[in-house]
Short mmCIF file of N, CA and C in Angstrom, two decimals:
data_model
loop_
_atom_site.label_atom_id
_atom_site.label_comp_id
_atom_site.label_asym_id
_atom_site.label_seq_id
_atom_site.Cartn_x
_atom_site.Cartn_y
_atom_site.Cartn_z
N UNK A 1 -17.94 -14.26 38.38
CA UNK A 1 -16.81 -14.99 38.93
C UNK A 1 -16.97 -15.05 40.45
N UNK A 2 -16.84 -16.35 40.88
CA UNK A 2 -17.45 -16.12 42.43
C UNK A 2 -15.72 -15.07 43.04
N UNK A 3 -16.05 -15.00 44.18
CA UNK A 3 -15.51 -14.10 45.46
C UNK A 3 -14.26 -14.73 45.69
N UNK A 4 -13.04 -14.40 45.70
CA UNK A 4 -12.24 -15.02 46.36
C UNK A 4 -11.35 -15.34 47.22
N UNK A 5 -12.47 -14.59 48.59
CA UNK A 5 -12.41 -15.26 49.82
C UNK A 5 -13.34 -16.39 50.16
N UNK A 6 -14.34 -16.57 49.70
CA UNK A 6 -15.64 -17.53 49.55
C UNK A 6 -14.65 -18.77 48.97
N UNK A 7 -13.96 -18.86 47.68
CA UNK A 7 -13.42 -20.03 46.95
C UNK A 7 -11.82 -20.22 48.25
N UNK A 8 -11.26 -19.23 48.99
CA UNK A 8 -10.48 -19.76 49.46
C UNK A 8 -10.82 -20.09 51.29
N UNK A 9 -12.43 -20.04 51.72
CA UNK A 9 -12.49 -20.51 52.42
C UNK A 9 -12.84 -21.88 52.19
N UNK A 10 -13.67 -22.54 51.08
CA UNK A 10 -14.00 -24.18 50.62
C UNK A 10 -12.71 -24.62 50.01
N UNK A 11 -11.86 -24.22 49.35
CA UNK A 11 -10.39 -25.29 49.46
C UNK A 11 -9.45 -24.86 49.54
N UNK A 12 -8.60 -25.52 49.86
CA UNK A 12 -7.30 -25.02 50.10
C UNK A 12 -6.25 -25.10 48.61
N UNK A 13 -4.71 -24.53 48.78
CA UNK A 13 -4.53 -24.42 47.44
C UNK A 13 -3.89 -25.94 46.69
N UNK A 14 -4.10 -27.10 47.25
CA UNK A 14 -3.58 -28.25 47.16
C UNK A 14 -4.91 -28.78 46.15
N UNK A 15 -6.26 -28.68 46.68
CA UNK A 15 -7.66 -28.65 46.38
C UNK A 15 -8.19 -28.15 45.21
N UNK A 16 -7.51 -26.91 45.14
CA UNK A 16 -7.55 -26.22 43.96
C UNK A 16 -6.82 -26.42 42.80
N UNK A 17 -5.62 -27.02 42.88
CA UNK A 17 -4.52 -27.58 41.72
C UNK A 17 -5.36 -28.65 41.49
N UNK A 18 -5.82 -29.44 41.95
CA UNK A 18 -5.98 -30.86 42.10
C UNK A 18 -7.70 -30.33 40.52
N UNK A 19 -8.00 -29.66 41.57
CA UNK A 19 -9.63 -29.51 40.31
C UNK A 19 -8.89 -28.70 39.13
N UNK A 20 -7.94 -27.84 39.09
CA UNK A 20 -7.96 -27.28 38.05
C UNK A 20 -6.60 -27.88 36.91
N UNK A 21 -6.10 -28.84 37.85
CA UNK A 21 -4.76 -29.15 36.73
C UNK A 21 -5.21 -30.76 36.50
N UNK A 22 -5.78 -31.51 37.62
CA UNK A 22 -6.24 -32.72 37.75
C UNK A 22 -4.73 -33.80 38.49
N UNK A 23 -4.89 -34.94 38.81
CA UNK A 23 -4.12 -35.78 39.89
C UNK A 23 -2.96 -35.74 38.74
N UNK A 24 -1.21 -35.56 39.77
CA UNK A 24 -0.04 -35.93 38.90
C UNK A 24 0.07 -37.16 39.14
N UNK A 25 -0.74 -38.54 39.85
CA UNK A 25 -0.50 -39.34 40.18
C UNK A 25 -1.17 -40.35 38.99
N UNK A 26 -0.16 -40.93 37.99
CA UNK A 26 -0.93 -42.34 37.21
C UNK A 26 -0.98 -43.53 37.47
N UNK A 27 -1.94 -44.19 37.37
CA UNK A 27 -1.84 -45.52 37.85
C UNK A 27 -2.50 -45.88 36.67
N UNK A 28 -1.67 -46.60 35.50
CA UNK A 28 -1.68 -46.90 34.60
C UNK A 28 -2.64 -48.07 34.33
N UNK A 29 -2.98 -49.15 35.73
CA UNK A 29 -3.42 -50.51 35.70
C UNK A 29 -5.11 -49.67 36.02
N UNK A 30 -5.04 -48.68 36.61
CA UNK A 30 -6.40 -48.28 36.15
C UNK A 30 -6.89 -48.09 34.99
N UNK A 31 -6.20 -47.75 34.11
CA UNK A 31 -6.96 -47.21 32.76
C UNK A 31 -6.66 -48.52 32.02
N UNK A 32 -5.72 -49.31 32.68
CA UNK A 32 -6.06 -50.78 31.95
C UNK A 32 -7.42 -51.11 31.99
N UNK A 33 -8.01 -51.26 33.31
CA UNK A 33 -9.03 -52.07 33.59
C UNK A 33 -10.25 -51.29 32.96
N UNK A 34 -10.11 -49.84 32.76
CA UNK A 34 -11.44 -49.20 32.45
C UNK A 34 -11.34 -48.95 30.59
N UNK A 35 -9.88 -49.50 29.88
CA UNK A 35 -10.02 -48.93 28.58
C UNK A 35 -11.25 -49.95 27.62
N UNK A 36 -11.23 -49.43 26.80
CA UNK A 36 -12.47 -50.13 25.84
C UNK A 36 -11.88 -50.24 24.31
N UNK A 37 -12.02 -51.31 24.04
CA UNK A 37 -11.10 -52.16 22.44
C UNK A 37 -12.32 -51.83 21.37
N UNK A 38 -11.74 -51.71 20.27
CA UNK A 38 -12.91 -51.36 19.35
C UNK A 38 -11.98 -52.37 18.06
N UNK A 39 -12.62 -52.55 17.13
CA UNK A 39 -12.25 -52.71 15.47
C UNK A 39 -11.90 -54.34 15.55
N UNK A 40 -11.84 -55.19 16.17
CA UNK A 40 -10.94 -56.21 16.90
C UNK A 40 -10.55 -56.44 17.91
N UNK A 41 -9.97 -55.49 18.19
CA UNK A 41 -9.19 -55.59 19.68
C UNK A 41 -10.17 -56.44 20.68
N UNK A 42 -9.68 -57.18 21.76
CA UNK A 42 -10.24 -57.15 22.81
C UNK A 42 -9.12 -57.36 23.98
N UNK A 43 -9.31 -57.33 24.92
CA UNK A 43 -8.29 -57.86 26.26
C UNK A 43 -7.65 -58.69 26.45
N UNK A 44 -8.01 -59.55 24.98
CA UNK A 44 -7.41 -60.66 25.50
C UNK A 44 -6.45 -61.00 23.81
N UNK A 45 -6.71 -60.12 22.88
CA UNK A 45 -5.79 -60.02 22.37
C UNK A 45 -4.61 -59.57 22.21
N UNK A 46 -3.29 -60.40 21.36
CA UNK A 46 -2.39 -61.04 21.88
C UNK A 46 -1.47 -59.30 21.56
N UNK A 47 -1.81 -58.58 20.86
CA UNK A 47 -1.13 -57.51 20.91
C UNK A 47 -1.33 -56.71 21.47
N UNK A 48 -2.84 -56.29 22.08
CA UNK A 48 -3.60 -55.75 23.47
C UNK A 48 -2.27 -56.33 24.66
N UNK A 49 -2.05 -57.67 25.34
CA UNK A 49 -1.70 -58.08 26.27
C UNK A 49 0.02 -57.48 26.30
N UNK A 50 0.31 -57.53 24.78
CA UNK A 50 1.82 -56.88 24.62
C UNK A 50 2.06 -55.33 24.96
N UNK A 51 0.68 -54.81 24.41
CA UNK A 51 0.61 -53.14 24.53
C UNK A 51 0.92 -52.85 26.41
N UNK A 52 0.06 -53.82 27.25
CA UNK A 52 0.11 -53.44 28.51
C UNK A 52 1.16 -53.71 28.95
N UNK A 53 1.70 -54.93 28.58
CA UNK A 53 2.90 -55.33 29.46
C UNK A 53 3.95 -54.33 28.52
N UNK A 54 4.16 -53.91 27.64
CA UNK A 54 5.06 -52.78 27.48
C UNK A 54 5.03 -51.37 28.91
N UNK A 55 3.48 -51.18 28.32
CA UNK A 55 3.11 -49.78 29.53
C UNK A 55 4.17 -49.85 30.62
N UNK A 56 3.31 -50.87 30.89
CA UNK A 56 3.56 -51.53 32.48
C UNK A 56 4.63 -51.74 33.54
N UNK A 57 5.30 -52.90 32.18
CA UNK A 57 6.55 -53.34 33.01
C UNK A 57 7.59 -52.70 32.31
N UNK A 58 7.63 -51.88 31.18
CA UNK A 58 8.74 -51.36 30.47
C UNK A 58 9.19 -49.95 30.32
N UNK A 59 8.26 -49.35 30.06
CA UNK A 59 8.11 -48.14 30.40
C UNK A 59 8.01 -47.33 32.02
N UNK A 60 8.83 -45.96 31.99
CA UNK A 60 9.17 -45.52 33.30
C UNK A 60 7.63 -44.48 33.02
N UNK A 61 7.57 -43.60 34.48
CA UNK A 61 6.74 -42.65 34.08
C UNK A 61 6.37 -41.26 33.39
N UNK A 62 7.83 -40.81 32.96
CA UNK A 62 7.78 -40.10 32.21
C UNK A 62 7.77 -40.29 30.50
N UNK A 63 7.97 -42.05 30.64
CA UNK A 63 7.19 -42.52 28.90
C UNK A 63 5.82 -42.81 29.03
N UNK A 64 5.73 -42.86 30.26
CA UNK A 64 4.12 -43.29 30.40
C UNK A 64 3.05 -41.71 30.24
N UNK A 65 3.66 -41.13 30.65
CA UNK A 65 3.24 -39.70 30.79
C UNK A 65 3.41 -39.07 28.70
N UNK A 66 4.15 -38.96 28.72
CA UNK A 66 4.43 -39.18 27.02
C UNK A 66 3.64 -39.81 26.18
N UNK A 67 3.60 -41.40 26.30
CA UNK A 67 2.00 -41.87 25.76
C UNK A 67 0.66 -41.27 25.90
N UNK A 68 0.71 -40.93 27.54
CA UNK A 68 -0.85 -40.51 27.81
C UNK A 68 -1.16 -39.12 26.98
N UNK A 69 -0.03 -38.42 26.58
CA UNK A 69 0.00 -36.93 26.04
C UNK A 69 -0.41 -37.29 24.52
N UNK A 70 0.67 -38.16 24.47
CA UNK A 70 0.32 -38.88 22.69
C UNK A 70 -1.23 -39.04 22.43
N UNK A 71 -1.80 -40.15 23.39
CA UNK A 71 -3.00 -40.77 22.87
C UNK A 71 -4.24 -39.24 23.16
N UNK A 72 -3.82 -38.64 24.35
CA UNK A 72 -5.66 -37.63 24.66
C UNK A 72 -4.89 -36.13 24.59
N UNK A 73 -3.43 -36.10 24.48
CA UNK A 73 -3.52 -34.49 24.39
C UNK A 73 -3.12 -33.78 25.60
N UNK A 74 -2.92 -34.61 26.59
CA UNK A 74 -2.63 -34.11 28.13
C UNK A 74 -1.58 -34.90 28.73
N UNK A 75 -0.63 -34.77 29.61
CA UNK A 75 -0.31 -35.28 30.41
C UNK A 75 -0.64 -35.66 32.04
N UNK A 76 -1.96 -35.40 32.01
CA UNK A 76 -2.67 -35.68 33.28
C UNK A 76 -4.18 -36.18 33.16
N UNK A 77 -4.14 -36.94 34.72
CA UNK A 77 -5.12 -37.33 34.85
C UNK A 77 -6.24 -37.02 35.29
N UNK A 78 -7.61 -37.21 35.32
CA UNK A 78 -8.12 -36.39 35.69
C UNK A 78 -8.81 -36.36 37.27
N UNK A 79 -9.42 -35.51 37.64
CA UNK A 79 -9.47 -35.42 39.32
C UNK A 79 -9.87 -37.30 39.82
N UNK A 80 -10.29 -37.74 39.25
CA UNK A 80 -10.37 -39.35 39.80
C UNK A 80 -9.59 -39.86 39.54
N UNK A 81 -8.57 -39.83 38.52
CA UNK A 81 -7.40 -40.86 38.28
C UNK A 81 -8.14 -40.77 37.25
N UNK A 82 -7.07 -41.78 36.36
CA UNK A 82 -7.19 -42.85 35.09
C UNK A 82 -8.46 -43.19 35.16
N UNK A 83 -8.96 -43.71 36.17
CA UNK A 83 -10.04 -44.74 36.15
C UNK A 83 -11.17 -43.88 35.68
N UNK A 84 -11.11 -42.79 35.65
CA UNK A 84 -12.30 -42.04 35.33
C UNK A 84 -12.37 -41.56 33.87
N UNK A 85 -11.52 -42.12 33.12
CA UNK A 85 -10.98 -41.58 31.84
C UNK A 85 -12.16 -42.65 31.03
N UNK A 86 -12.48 -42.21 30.14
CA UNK A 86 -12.64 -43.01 28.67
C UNK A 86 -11.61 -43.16 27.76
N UNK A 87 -11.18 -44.21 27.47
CA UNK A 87 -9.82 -44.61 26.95
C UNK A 87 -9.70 -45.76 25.66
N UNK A 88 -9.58 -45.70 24.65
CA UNK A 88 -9.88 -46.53 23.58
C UNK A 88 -8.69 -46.95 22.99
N UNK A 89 -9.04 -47.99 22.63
CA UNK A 89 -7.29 -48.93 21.64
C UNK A 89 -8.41 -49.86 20.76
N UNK A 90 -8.12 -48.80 19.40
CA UNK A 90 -8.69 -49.41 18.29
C UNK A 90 -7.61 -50.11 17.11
N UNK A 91 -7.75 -50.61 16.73
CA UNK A 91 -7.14 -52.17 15.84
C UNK A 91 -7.21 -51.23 14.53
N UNK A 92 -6.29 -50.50 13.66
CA UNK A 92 -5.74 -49.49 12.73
C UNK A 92 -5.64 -50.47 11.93
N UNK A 93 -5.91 -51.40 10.91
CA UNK A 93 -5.65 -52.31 9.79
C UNK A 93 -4.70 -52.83 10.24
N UNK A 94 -3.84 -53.28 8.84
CA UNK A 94 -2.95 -54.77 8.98
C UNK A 94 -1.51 -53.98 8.53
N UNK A 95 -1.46 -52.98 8.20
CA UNK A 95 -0.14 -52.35 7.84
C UNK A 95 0.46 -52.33 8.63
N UNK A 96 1.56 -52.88 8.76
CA UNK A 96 3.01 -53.28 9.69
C UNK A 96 4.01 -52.46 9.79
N UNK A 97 4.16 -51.42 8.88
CA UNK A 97 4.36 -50.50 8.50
C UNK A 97 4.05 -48.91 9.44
N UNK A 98 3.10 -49.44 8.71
CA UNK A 98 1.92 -47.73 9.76
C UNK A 98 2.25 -47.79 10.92
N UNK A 99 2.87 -46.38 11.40
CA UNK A 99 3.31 -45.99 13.14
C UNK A 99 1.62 -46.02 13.59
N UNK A 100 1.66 -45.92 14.55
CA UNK A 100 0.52 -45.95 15.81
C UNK A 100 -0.20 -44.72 15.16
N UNK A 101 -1.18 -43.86 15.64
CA UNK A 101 -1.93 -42.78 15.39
C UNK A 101 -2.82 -42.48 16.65
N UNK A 102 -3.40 -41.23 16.99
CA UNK A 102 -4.79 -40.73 17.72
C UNK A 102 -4.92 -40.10 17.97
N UNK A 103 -6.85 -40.03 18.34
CA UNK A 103 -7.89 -39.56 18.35
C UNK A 103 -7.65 -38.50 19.36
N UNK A 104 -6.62 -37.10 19.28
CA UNK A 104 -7.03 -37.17 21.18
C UNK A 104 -7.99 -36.20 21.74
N UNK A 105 -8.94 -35.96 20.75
CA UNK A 105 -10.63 -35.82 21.01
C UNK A 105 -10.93 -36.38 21.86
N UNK A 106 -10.62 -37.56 21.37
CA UNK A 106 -11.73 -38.68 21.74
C UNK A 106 -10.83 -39.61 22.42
N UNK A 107 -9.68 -39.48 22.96
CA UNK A 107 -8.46 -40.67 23.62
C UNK A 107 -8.87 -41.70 22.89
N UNK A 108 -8.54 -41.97 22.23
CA UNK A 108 -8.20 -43.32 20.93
C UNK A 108 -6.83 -43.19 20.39
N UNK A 109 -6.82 -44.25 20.99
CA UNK A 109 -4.75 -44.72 20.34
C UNK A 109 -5.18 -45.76 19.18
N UNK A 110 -4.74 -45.35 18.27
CA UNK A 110 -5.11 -46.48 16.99
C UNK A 110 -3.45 -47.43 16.85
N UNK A 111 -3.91 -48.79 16.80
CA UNK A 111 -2.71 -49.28 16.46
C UNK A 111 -2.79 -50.22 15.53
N UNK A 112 -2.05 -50.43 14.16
CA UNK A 112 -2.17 -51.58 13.33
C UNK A 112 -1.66 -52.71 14.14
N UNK A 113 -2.08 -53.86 12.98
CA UNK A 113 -1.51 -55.10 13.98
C UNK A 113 -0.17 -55.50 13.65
N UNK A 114 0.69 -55.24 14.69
CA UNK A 114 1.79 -55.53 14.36
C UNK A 114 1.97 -57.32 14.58
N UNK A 115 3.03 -58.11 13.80
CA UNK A 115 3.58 -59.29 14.14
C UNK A 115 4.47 -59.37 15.21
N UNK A 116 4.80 -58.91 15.70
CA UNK A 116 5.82 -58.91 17.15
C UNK A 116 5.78 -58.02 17.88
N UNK A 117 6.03 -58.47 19.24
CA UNK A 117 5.95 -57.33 20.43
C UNK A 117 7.07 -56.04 20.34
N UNK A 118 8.40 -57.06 19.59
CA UNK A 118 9.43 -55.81 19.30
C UNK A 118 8.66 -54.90 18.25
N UNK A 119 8.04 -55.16 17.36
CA UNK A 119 7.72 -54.04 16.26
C UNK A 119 6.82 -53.13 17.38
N UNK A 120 5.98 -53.69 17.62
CA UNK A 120 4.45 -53.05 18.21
C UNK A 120 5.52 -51.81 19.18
N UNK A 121 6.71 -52.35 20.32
CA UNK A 121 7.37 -51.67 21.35
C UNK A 121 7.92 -50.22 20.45
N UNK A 122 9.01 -50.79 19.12
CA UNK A 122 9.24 -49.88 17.94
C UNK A 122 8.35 -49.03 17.57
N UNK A 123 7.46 -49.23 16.64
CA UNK A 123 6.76 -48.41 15.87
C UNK A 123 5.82 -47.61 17.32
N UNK A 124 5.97 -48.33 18.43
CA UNK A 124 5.05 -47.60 19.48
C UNK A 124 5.93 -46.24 20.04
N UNK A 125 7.24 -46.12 20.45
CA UNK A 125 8.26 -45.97 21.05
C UNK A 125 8.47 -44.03 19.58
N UNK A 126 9.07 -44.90 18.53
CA UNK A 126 8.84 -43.96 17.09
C UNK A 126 7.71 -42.76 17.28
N UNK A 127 5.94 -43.09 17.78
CA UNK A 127 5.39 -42.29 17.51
C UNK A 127 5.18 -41.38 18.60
N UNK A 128 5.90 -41.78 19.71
CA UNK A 128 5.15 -40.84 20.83
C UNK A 128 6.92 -40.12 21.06
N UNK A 129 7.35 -40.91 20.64
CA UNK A 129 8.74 -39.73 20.69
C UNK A 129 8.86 -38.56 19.46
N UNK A 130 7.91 -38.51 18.04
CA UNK A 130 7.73 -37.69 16.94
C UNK A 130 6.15 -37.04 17.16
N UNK A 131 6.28 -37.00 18.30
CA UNK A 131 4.34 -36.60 18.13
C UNK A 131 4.01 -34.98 18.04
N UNK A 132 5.24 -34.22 18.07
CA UNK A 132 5.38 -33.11 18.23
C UNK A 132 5.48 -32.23 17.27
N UNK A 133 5.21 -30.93 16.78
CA UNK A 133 5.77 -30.27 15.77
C UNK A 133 5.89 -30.98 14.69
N UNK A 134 6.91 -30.42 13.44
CA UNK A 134 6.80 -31.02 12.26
C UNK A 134 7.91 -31.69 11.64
N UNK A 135 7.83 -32.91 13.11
CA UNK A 135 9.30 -34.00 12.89
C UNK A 135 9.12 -34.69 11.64
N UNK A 136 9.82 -34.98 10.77
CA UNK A 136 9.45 -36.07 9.91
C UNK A 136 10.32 -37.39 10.08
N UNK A 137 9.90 -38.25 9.99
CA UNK A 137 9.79 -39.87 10.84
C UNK A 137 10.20 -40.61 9.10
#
């Protein structure tokens, strides 16, 4: 274990939260630009474009913080931001039905395709508020 006067002469304790808890700061339009669509999905699909503008313009940051916990397991980002994340939104079948699901191994938010932005906001809203313990939904 190094020395620790050696570790508290190279950072200070602002330096040290920052490497060991990672940035409280999200910037959500980063991990827009760096996430990666799998199964279907792409950026420019029409329930992709609904998913962001939910994030985005609808959600405050403590639902945003809530999702990010939902999809990887954490509520933080890591020492680069978002942007440094690997981040996936895979296309879950056609069940309209089926709440959201994920990977958070692997940050993969699985989402079926919903028919409307209200369902997608719903069934999105449903899973990250039950993601806990052994709610039954």
């Amino acid at each position: 274990m190094a020395d620790k006067v050696v570790i508290k002469e190279l950072f200070d304790s602002e330096e040290l939260d920052l490497m060991i808890q990672g940035t409280r700061t999200l910037d959500f339009e980063q991990l827009k630009k760096v996430a990666i669509y799998a199964h279907g999905f792409t950026p420019d699909s029409e329930l992709v474009k609904w998913f962001w503008d939910i994030v985005l313009e609808e959600y405050n940051d403590s639902e945003r913080r809530k999702l990010l916990t939902f999809a990887t397991g954490s509520d933080r980002a890591p020492i680069n931001g978002l942007k440094a994340m690997k981040f996936y939104i895979v296309r879950d079948g056609d069940d309209s039905e089926k709440l959201p699901t994920s990977h958070t191994c692997f940050n993969q938010l699985l989402i079926p395709r919903y028919e409307t932005k209200e369902k997608l906001r719903s069934k999105l809203r449903q899973a990250i508020d039950n993601a806990t313990g052994f709610g039954m939904v």
